[in-house]
Amino acid sequence: MADSNTTTLAMVGNCDPSKKQWWIFLVSSLLTLVGGVLLVLCGQLIIAIHKKVTCRTKVVHVGENHITEETKDNETVKFAEKQSDSGEQKDDNIGWVTAAKDGAGELISGQTTSGRILVVFVFFLSVASLIVFFIDADSTKVEECVEWETATTSQVDLALNICFMIYFFIRFIAAQDKILFLFEVYSMVDYFTVTPSFVSIYLDRKWLGLRFIRALRLLNLPDILQYLNVLKTNSHIKIARLLSRVLAFWLTSAGLVHLCENTGDPWLHIPNIQPLTFWECGYFVLVTSTTVGYGDIYCKTTLGRLFMVFIIMFGLGMFASAIPEIYELVQSGGKYSGSYKCEKGKRHIVVCGHITYDSVSSFLADFLHKDREDVDVEIVFIDKRMPHFDLEGLFKRHFTQVEFFLGSVMDAKDLERVMLAKADACLILANKYCDDPDAEDAANVMRAVSIKNTCANIKIIIQLMQYHNKAYLLNVPCWDWKNGDDAVCLAELKLGFIAQSCVAPGFSTLLANLFTMRSYKVLDDGMSWQNDYLRGTGMEMYTQVFSLAFIGMSFPAAAELCFTKLKILLIAIEVKSLDGSTRIAINPGLNVKVESQTQGFFIAQSDEEAKRAHYYCQQCHHDLTDEKLIRKCRCKGLKKAAERLKIVKNASTEGR
């Protein structure tokens, strides 16, 4: 009799391994969720009632202040004093709550050093919790009776869950909407992992349960690696995000299959348990999701098969999209993630903004036109999107002068990769066919702000769609129109051409031909006027510095020499003022003389023709009848002209 009583007491007081009590762990987690929602709703209800009572009290006091005219002033003073006292108390309460909310928000956002340390620390605690789960899940027992005092893994897991509970309350304080916070993914993770660890102490029972959902914390891996300054480029961040999603999905799915197969269907009297370790389930999920399916392991329980249907549906889509994207990023990341190597003696420009095949091909067709001879200038494109096959082929065709880098101009590190500080200029292209021109201009203005913040002295040429958005450039730091910063407004150009064409018919056609790079070809069967027109359309505007032979000439004399001798048209020159500033003078007249290093504006077929003004020598080329023979000479005439220039300068200085 005593033995039977002892056995009965032992079965009541200790864990009975023959009974399954996993439902107690689930119910405790659900009760925690429901209790939290009820507490939040009750708190919000109490606050709402308190506000209404306070408002009614204020109305009553205001009414009492107007009872009699004699006591009006005294009552008003007392009422003001009460209002000030209550207002100060209310401000103190609001200040305390707001300070706590802001402090908690800074801790979980990672904006401060302490916040980043906390976020990284919690992530490593999550990884440690996963490792403890892997140790417990290495066996086929999901639920077993274990004394908590002797269970080392349970004790470690409880210590980790206490830290997670503290972090949960910090996030709860920082949450704007408390109800929505209680139903967030990471909040659900805490309900079903933290609460069962406390229940296991009371029951002397260990249940693996849903501890595997702690793997969802791996989705924060890209953010943690950015805090630790491990990930620096966009491609690396994308790869980390894809890998974290695949890893979190794989571990969570494996844990779900492990739980179902080792627990069996709960509605059966004879359990249909299939003993599988966690890593065997991970192998099964990976093989099945990748459509291989060897068939050596399969689900035997109804719950396992049901969940496996959804795992296959989501897994197929995830693996089918993630693996090719990861492969593409890894393959192309090395190709476009390097840094530009600036060779000595070579110049380069940086082009960003709307980088597509149409915009790039149009830009290269004009910039690298054969009529130009600036072959030493390299073009560096930077964009945060991978180039398509057509754009990549275009880059390959111009690989000697064009390079592409994957990055964003909003990131200072990416701007350092393209050597922005050593570039001659930075061009920002706009999308001419965008649906929202103002949004396109705003994006380009923000690019200009980022570029100027990184390199204040860089010259920026930006394309804008709307004229009124030019005003925003005045607020860009270090924006200087005199230094060469400029904005090309497409709408302004169109409307300006239309207006000038009304005043002077054909003006827009003339300027369009001058600004468009074309090559002139003679039509053998064409009429003379057709060849003359095509020759005119092939003309462009070029700038060159006058040779020493032009020094001292007036503008009409220089224009006559260029037209009759060099077969090019001089339309304007750069004039220097006494204060050192420069201006462009169009057909200025006899009072303007050509000085040393004066720049002229010519209309010619190519840059090679415009260079005749730079190479012309009075001693060597005055008797030439063929202007094509004017080349750079090494005669003494240039030296004599230079000496004559020095004498003229000295004489003018002495005269002053």
XYZ file of C-alpha atoms in Angstrom:
656
model
C 0.000 0.000 0.000
C 2.835 2.318 0.849
C 4.568 1.519 -2.417
C 1.476 2.336 -4.435
C 1.074 5.651 -2.611
C 4.713 6.472 -3.188
C 4.382 5.694 -6.882
C 1.289 7.835 -7.114
C 2.955 10.748 -5.362
C 5.993 10.398 -7.617
C 3.831 10.503 -10.701
C 1.952 13.579 -9.447
C 4.899 15.486 -8.101
C 7.355 14.762 -10.948
C 7.210 14.691 -14.718
C 5.406 11.736 -16.248
C 7.211 10.752 -19.453
C 4.225 8.787 -20.690
C 2.103 11.932 -20.999
C 2.494 14.581 -23.672
C 2.018 18.105 -22.408
C 3.211 20.121 -25.412
C -0.181 21.822 -25.558
C 0.550 23.547 -22.234
C 3.532 25.318 -23.805
C 1.444 26.463 -26.770
C -1.418 27.644 -24.583
C 0.972 29.627 -22.379
C 2.338 31.444 -25.421
C -1.135 32.215 -26.736
C -2.273 33.424 -23.314
C 0.747 35.717 -23.193
C -0.284 37.236 -26.529
C -3.945 37.619 -25.529
C -3.002 39.016 -22.127
C -0.695 41.581 -23.704
C -3.431 42.731 -26.098
C -5.948 43.043 -23.253
C -3.519 45.022 -21.111
C -2.780 47.443 -23.948
C -6.490 47.897 -24.689
C -7.259 48.491 -21.014
C -4.451 51.016 -20.770
C -5.683 52.893 -23.824
C -9.241 52.858 -22.431
C -8.108 54.283 -19.071
C -6.139 57.031 -20.818
C -9.151 57.925 -22.979
C -11.473 58.099 -19.935
C -8.950 60.232 -18.055
C -8.773 62.689 -20.948
C -12.554 63.024 -21.126
C -12.849 63.597 -17.367
C -10.094 66.190 -17.500
C -11.783 68.037 -20.370
C -15.125 68.121 -18.536
C -13.450 69.434 -15.368
C -11.870 72.239 -17.349
C -15.253 73.180 -18.834
C -16.834 73.333 -15.367
C -14.033 75.546 -14.041
C -14.371 77.841 -17.040
C -18.125 78.145 -16.388
C -17.601 78.964 -12.724
C -15.223 81.762 -13.637
C -18.110 83.725 -15.229
C -20.658 83.506 -12.383
C -20.505 87.168 -11.291
C -18.878 90.245 -12.668
C -17.465 91.192 -9.246
C -15.407 88.043 -8.750
C -14.443 87.664 -12.393
C -10.923 88.994 -12.093
C -10.050 87.045 -8.934
C -11.483 83.818 -10.267
C -9.678 84.306 -13.564
C -6.367 84.716 -11.771
C -6.953 81.591 -9.686
C -8.050 79.648 -12.746
C -4.921 80.758 -14.620
C -2.743 79.653 -11.704
C -4.434 76.247 -11.595
C -4.106 75.883 -15.341
C -0.423 76.784 -15.215
C 0.215 74.295 -12.377
C -1.647 71.494 -14.143
C 0.010 72.430 -17.445
C 3.443 72.186 -15.912
C 2.582 68.810 -14.399
C 1.213 67.622 -17.738
C 4.301 68.855 -19.565
C 6.467 66.984 -17.064
C 4.494 63.797 -17.686
C 4.618 64.238 -21.436
C 8.318 65.025 -21.278
C 9.055 61.905 -19.253
C 7.066 59.631 -21.555
C 8.494 61.210 -24.673
C 12.055 60.991 -23.365
C 11.608 57.301 -22.551
C 10.090 56.650 -25.965
C 12.818 58.528 -27.806
C 15.557 56.831 -25.800
C 14.120 53.402 -26.523
C 13.756 54.300 -30.192
C 17.401 55.312 -30.419
C 18.469 52.066 -28.752
C 16.671 49.803 -31.218
C 17.270 51.882 -34.360
C 21.037 51.711 -34.364
C 21.423 55.461 -34.954
C 23.786 55.858 -32.004
C 26.831 53.884 -30.947
C 25.023 52.404 -27.954
C 22.095 51.477 -30.174
C 24.313 49.704 -32.683
C 26.041 47.830 -29.873
C 22.668 46.709 -28.489
C 21.353 45.582 -31.885
C 24.527 43.645 -32.664
C 24.535 42.138 -29.161
C 20.928 40.932 -29.503
C 21.707 39.429 -32.894
C 24.620 37.432 -31.495
C 22.374 36.314 -28.628
C 19.903 35.043 -31.240
C 22.683 33.107 -32.946
C 23.681 31.656 -29.565
C 20.067 30.647 -28.928
C 20.011 28.900 -32.303
C 23.191 27.006 -31.429
C 21.605 25.829 -28.160
C 18.581 24.680 -30.149
C 20.801 22.779 -32.595
C 22.418 20.968 -29.673
C 19.034 19.954 -28.242
C 17.599 19.082 -31.670
C 20.445 16.751 -32.526
C 18.394 13.964 -30.945
C 14.990 12.692 -32.016
C 13.258 13.634 -28.746
C 11.103 16.729 -29.037
C 9.625 16.462 -25.547
C 11.260 14.786 -22.549
C 11.334 14.965 -18.765
C 14.470 16.694 -17.522
C 15.221 18.219 -14.163
C 15.897 21.881 -14.757
C 18.740 21.986 -12.231
C 20.717 19.431 -14.254
C 19.773 20.683 -17.750
C 22.630 22.938 -18.809
C 21.169 23.848 -22.204
C 17.847 24.786 -20.603
C 19.596 27.069 -18.143
C 21.565 28.767 -20.909
C 18.417 29.118 -22.988
C 16.574 30.708 -20.051
C 19.374 33.262 -19.561
C 19.211 34.158 -23.240
C 15.419 34.437 -23.147
C 15.607 36.844 -20.199
C 17.754 39.107 -22.381
C 15.244 38.774 -25.203
C 12.423 39.668 -22.799
C 14.227 42.863 -21.767
C 14.780 43.754 -25.422
C 11.080 43.052 -26.052
C 10.054 45.640 -23.457
C 12.472 48.189 -24.939
C 10.897 47.687 -28.355
C 7.442 47.901 -26.787
C 8.237 51.301 -25.248
C 9.564 52.619 -28.571
C 6.590 51.343 -30.612
C 4.210 53.971 -31.963
C 1.261 51.575 -32.276
C 1.309 49.110 -29.381
C -1.323 46.791 -30.860
C 0.485 46.415 -34.161
C 3.735 45.848 -32.293
C 2.242 42.866 -30.435
C 1.506 41.183 -33.780
C 4.890 41.809 -35.416
C 6.964 38.856 -36.575
C 9.718 39.324 -34.006
C 7.126 39.765 -31.248
C 5.601 36.425 -32.218
C 9.063 34.899 -32.060
C 9.393 36.087 -28.462
C 5.969 34.764 -27.447
C 6.663 31.228 -28.632
C 10.280 31.044 -27.437
C 10.517 33.045 -24.212
C 7.314 31.932 -22.483
C 7.885 28.125 -22.866
C 11.303 28.424 -21.230
C 9.650 29.622 -17.985
C 6.939 26.957 -18.204
C 9.577 24.232 -18.534
C 10.914 25.130 -15.059
C 7.524 24.509 -13.485
C 6.853 21.265 -15.367
C 10.394 19.849 -15.206
C 9.898 19.138 -18.872
C 11.810 20.262 -21.956
C 9.991 20.842 -25.220
C 11.834 22.005 -28.309
C 8.622 23.402 -29.718
C 8.921 26.499 -31.865
C 12.398 27.521 -30.773
C 13.521 27.108 -34.381
C 11.664 30.313 -35.377
C 14.507 32.194 -33.716
C 16.178 31.658 -37.118
C 14.015 34.499 -38.453
C 16.400 36.840 -36.648
C 18.923 35.982 -39.363
C 17.002 38.358 -41.617
C 18.803 41.156 -39.758
C 22.186 39.837 -40.889
C 22.694 42.466 -43.667
C 21.987 45.316 -41.227
C 24.389 43.867 -38.664
C 27.135 43.497 -41.260
C 26.613 47.120 -42.310
C 26.894 48.251 -38.685
C 30.169 46.338 -38.448
C 31.358 48.001 -41.693
C 31.706 44.625 -43.420
C 29.297 45.341 -46.277
C 30.169 48.446 -48.275
C 28.803 47.991 -51.804
C 25.253 47.548 -53.059
C 26.002 44.183 -54.637
C 27.370 42.797 -51.380
C 24.319 44.050 -49.482
C 21.973 42.402 -52.003
C 23.867 39.122 -51.769
C 23.707 39.224 -47.972
C 19.954 39.860 -48.040
C 19.287 37.001 -50.422
C 21.461 34.606 -48.450
C 19.851 35.602 -45.152
C 16.365 34.988 -46.583
C 17.311 31.590 -47.963
C 19.057 30.590 -44.732
C 16.170 31.734 -42.501
C 13.620 29.929 -44.694
C 15.675 26.731 -44.751
C 16.257 26.545 -40.984
C 12.651 27.463 -40.138
C 11.252 24.873 -42.547
C 13.617 22.197 -41.247
C 12.558 22.952 -37.657
C 8.883 22.719 -38.587
C 9.341 19.322 -40.253
C 11.447 18.138 -37.307
C 8.680 19.104 -34.859
C 5.866 17.469 -36.852
C 7.662 14.205 -37.608
C 8.993 13.659 -34.079
C 5.683 14.599 -32.433
C 3.286 12.742 -34.714
C -0.306 13.552 -35.461
C -1.931 14.588 -32.158
C -5.375 13.152 -33.002
C -4.134 9.570 -33.342
C -4.215 7.228 -30.349
C -1.202 5.329 -31.693
C 1.445 7.954 -32.481
C 2.954 7.783 -35.971
C 6.286 9.272 -34.950
C 9.206 9.234 -37.401
C 12.481 9.789 -35.512
C 14.521 12.330 -37.480
C 17.270 14.643 -36.348
C 17.162 18.315 -37.183
C 19.910 18.078 -39.800
C 18.195 15.153 -41.497
C 15.114 17.355 -41.798
C 17.297 20.178 -43.125
C 18.704 17.841 -45.761
C 15.181 16.721 -46.695
C 13.884 20.327 -47.029
C 16.866 21.410 -49.117
C 16.643 18.436 -51.473
C 12.885 18.803 -51.887
C 12.873 22.598 -52.356
C 15.507 22.354 -55.092
C 13.289 19.818 -56.972
C 15.864 17.030 -56.624
C 13.920 14.746 -54.280
C 15.987 11.578 -53.794
C 13.189 9.905 -51.845
C 15.400 8.534 -49.068
C 13.600 10.743 -46.513
C 9.960 11.769 -46.693
C 7.197 12.933 -44.348
C 5.011 10.229 -42.769
C 2.751 12.375 -40.602
C -0.261 14.190 -41.978
C 0.817 17.494 -40.436
C 4.308 17.107 -41.882
C 2.925 16.473 -45.360
C 0.523 19.405 -45.071
C 3.246 21.828 -44.059
C 5.560 20.375 -46.692
C 3.089 21.387 -49.406
C 3.426 25.054 -48.404
C 7.183 24.713 -47.927
C 7.540 23.366 -51.471
C 5.380 26.161 -52.896
C 7.378 28.918 -51.222
C 10.704 27.118 -51.485
C 10.498 26.568 -55.220
C 9.823 30.251 -55.828
C 12.529 31.384 -53.435
C 15.267 29.054 -54.641
C 14.345 29.567 -58.301
C 14.675 33.353 -57.986
C 17.361 33.699 -55.325
C 20.020 31.303 -56.636
C 20.260 32.807 -60.176
C 20.246 36.314 -58.712
C 22.995 35.443 -56.246
C 25.020 33.865 -59.044
C 24.565 36.928 -61.238
C 25.578 39.281 -58.425
C 28.631 37.214 -57.568
C 29.659 36.952 -61.200
C 29.105 40.599 -62.097
C 29.964 42.043 -58.703
C 33.668 41.532 -59.281
C 33.381 42.973 -62.753
C 31.747 46.249 -61.759
C 32.680 46.610 -58.085
C 36.298 47.655 -58.467
C 37.812 51.132 -58.493
C 38.800 53.362 -61.362
C 42.546 53.571 -61.912
C 43.466 57.054 -62.984
C 46.493 56.878 -65.253
C 48.936 59.742 -65.319
C 48.327 62.152 -68.188
C 44.763 60.956 -68.828
C 41.636 62.841 -67.926
C 38.219 61.431 -67.157
C 34.674 62.552 -66.486
C 31.988 60.898 -64.370
C 28.481 60.365 -65.759
C 25.542 59.396 -63.550
C 21.781 59.774 -63.353
C 19.543 58.118 -65.950
C 21.863 55.446 -67.343
C 20.097 53.451 -70.072
C 21.011 52.212 -73.517
C 19.262 55.116 -75.270
C 20.743 57.857 -73.076
C 24.249 56.386 -73.087
C 24.303 55.666 -76.832
C 23.118 59.202 -77.597
C 25.717 60.670 -75.251
C 28.584 58.574 -76.637
C 27.593 59.257 -80.236
C 28.040 62.974 -79.609
C 30.916 62.945 -77.128
C 33.046 60.404 -79.000
C 32.262 61.709 -82.463
C 35.112 61.372 -84.896
C 35.149 65.130 -85.472
C 36.363 65.557 -81.900
C 39.992 64.866 -81.076
C 39.815 64.712 -77.250
C 40.672 61.029 -77.284
C 42.483 61.200 -73.953
C 39.275 61.757 -72.010
C 37.775 58.609 -70.498
C 34.118 58.322 -69.511
C 33.257 56.650 -66.221
C 29.601 55.671 -65.757
C 28.208 54.839 -62.325
C 24.749 53.486 -61.587
C 23.168 51.399 -58.845
C 21.480 49.081 -61.338
C 23.131 46.330 -63.315
C 23.461 47.160 -67.023
C 21.273 45.205 -69.403
C 22.746 43.106 -72.175
C 22.369 45.831 -74.816
C 23.996 48.453 -72.571
C 26.734 46.030 -71.561
C 27.447 45.368 -75.239
C 27.667 49.120 -75.856
C 30.243 49.436 -73.078
C 32.257 46.600 -74.582
C 32.320 48.291 -77.990
C 33.833 51.391 -76.389
C 35.911 49.603 -73.783
C 39.011 51.681 -74.551
C 37.341 54.914 -73.423
C 34.348 53.832 -71.324
C 34.144 52.112 -67.945
C 31.121 51.207 -65.846
C 30.966 50.802 -62.064
C 28.135 49.522 -59.917
C 27.359 52.004 -57.168
C 25.434 55.082 -56.146
C 26.463 58.726 -56.212
C 24.640 59.091 -52.899
C 27.398 57.023 -51.285
C 30.711 58.802 -50.682
C 32.607 55.517 -50.878
C 31.297 54.823 -54.372
C 32.319 58.328 -55.438
C 35.813 57.630 -54.172
C 35.874 54.460 -56.270
C 35.346 56.462 -59.475
C 38.004 59.026 -58.461
C 35.557 61.926 -58.447
C 38.096 64.298 -56.893
C 40.409 63.909 -59.911
C 37.678 64.079 -62.569
C 37.371 67.051 -64.897
C 33.601 67.203 -64.513
C 30.528 65.260 -63.472
C 27.507 64.986 -65.748
C 24.040 64.136 -64.422
C 21.706 62.832 -67.124
C 17.924 63.173 -66.885
C 15.177 60.922 -68.155
C 13.582 62.924 -70.955
C 10.578 60.578 -71.105
C 9.769 60.484 -67.379
C 6.162 60.711 -66.167
C 6.939 63.172 -63.353
C 9.494 65.833 -64.430
C 9.592 67.472 -61.008
C 10.427 64.178 -59.301
C 13.158 63.528 -61.865
C 14.641 66.983 -61.248
C 14.457 66.486 -57.479
C 16.391 63.223 -57.782
C 19.086 64.879 -59.906
C 19.357 67.832 -57.515
C 19.905 65.408 -54.629
C 22.647 63.735 -56.677
C 24.266 67.139 -57.135
C 24.091 67.756 -53.364
C 25.781 64.438 -52.643
C 28.489 65.089 -55.230
C 29.232 68.575 -53.912
C 29.341 67.332 -50.337
C 31.965 64.782 -51.345
C 33.994 67.031 -53.654
C 33.248 70.745 -53.457
C 35.481 71.764 -56.381
C 34.096 69.350 -58.970
C 32.370 70.950 -61.946
C 28.802 69.676 -62.366
C 26.696 69.835 -65.502
C 23.162 68.738 -64.693
C 20.172 68.128 -66.941
C 16.842 69.424 -65.666
C 13.377 69.031 -67.117
C 11.663 72.115 -65.683
C 13.048 75.664 -65.597
C 11.724 76.559 -62.138
C 13.759 73.749 -60.576
C 16.934 75.704 -61.307
C 16.236 77.720 -58.172
C 16.992 74.670 -56.019
C 20.564 74.625 -57.318
C 21.246 77.863 -55.461
C 20.888 75.920 -52.200
C 23.343 73.221 -53.276
C 26.530 73.580 -51.195
C 29.491 75.062 -53.082
C 27.447 75.527 -56.261
C 29.250 78.160 -58.323
C 28.122 79.234 -61.758
C 31.422 81.064 -62.306
C 33.425 77.914 -61.604
C 31.722 76.083 -64.470
C 28.732 74.536 -62.722
C 25.842 74.659 -65.125
C 22.310 73.385 -65.615
C 20.844 72.459 -68.994
C 17.073 72.792 -68.884
C 15.446 70.905 -71.748
C 12.125 72.735 -71.517
C 13.923 76.097 -71.480
C 15.889 75.205 -74.606
C 12.777 74.101 -76.483
C 10.784 77.186 -75.591
C 13.769 79.456 -76.271
C 14.264 77.980 -79.732
C 10.587 78.426 -80.528
C 10.623 82.040 -79.366
C 13.772 82.929 -81.332
C 12.383 81.235 -84.433
C 9.423 83.589 -84.284
C 11.814 86.562 -84.294
C 14.297 85.101 -86.776
C 12.941 82.239 -88.905
C 15.468 79.421 -89.194
C 17.287 80.299 -85.970
C 16.332 77.045 -84.231
C 17.485 75.038 -87.247
C 20.826 76.834 -87.260
C 21.497 76.182 -83.576
C 20.262 72.602 -83.766
C 22.719 71.937 -86.582
C 25.547 73.568 -84.625
C 24.877 71.557 -81.478
C 24.402 68.232 -83.258
C 27.436 66.229 -84.303
C 27.161 65.176 -87.938
C 29.655 64.227 -90.613
C 29.489 65.860 -94.019
C 29.469 63.637 -97.078
C 29.293 64.957 -100.641
C 26.398 63.686 -102.740
C 27.703 62.794 -106.179
C 24.271 62.955 -107.780
C 23.024 65.821 -105.618
C 22.497 69.403 -106.571
C 24.881 72.135 -105.474
C 22.440 73.639 -102.956
C 21.971 70.216 -101.378
C 25.702 69.781 -100.877
C 25.933 73.317 -99.483
C 23.124 72.599 -97.026
C 24.628 69.271 -95.950
C 27.982 70.960 -95.518
C 26.308 73.491 -93.250
C 24.607 70.789 -91.185
C 28.002 69.165 -90.692
C 29.368 72.301 -89.046
C 29.766 72.442 -85.281
C 31.063 74.981 -82.803
C 34.605 74.511 -81.453
C 36.926 76.496 -79.238
C 40.659 76.971 -79.787
C 43.367 79.267 -78.468
C 44.762 81.656 -81.090
C 48.349 81.223 -82.214
C 50.916 83.951 -81.632
C 50.443 85.131 -85.206
C 47.012 86.621 -84.285
C 48.277 88.704 -81.363
C 47.501 92.403 -81.828
C 44.921 91.831 -84.562
C 41.468 93.293 -84.239
C 38.511 90.955 -84.308
C 37.479 91.825 -87.932
C 41.042 91.272 -89.133
C 41.293 87.927 -87.344
C 37.866 86.863 -88.661
C 38.895 87.818 -92.236
C 42.138 85.838 -91.965
C 40.321 82.785 -90.586
C 37.680 82.872 -93.301
C 39.880 83.576 -96.316
C 43.038 81.713 -95.337
C 41.992 78.993 -92.876
C 38.456 78.364 -94.258
C 36.852 78.515 -90.823
C 34.367 80.990 -89.396
C 35.261 83.044 -86.307
C 32.127 84.292 -84.542
C 33.283 85.261 -81.024
C 36.279 85.536 -78.740
C 36.881 85.487 -75.019
C 37.616 88.967 -73.664
C 39.372 89.576 -70.340
C 38.310 92.551 -68.232
C 40.548 94.669 -66.015
C 39.309 92.887 -62.880
C 40.419 89.535 -64.284
C 36.977 88.238 -65.209
C 36.218 86.961 -68.688
C 33.251 87.330 -71.000
C 32.329 86.111 -74.465
C 32.090 88.857 -77.084
C 30.190 88.001 -80.272
C 31.473 89.994 -83.281
C 32.788 92.757 -80.993
C 34.289 95.088 -83.648
C 37.596 96.952 -84.106
C 38.070 97.942 -80.471
C 38.732 94.351 -79.312
C 42.228 92.989 -79.957
C 43.467 89.417 -79.778
C 45.768 88.955 -76.800
C 47.935 86.102 -75.597
C 46.015 82.911 -74.748
C 42.805 84.351 -76.186
C 40.209 81.709 -76.882
C 38.168 81.906 -80.060
C 34.837 80.335 -80.988
C 34.810 78.827 -84.461
C 32.318 77.138 -86.734
C 34.043 74.318 -88.580
C 33.569 70.792 -89.850
C 35.747 69.226 -87.192
C 38.111 70.022 -84.386
C 40.980 69.387 -86.765
C 39.875 72.329 -88.922
C 39.446 74.580 -85.872
C 43.016 73.821 -84.808
C 44.291 75.679 -87.869
C 43.829 78.888 -85.872
C 46.043 77.420 -83.158
C 48.772 76.194 -85.537
C 48.821 79.126 -87.992
C 52.269 80.694 -88.442
C 52.746 83.866 -90.495
C 56.237 82.885 -91.621
C 55.452 79.290 -92.632
C 51.839 79.392 -93.799
C 51.316 82.812 -95.410
C 51.950 81.522 -98.949
C 49.978 78.243 -98.656
C 46.963 77.903 -100.929
C 45.699 74.626 -99.453
C 44.389 75.144 -95.924
C 44.671 71.418 -95.192
C 48.460 71.740 -95.136
C 48.401 74.021 -92.115
C 50.012 71.921 -89.400
C 52.053 72.556 -86.313
C 55.463 73.930 -87.281
C 58.763 74.212 -85.439
C 60.159 77.279 -87.132
C 61.714 80.279 -85.464
C 58.788 82.458 -86.386
C 56.878 81.430 -83.281
C 59.880 82.209 -81.097
C 60.236 85.597 -82.704
C 56.549 86.284 -82.203
C 56.891 85.336 -78.562
C 59.843 87.693 -78.146
C 57.899 90.434 -79.900
C 55.008 89.815 -77.510
C 57.296 90.242 -74.500
C 58.641 93.522 -75.911
C 55.118 94.820 -76.440
C 54.116 93.871 -72.892
C 57.194 95.491 -71.392
C 56.618 98.663 -73.386
C 53.010 98.861 -72.288
C 54.044 98.321 -68.669
C 56.662 101.094 -68.804
C 54.173 103.419 -70.456
C 51.723 102.877 -67.593
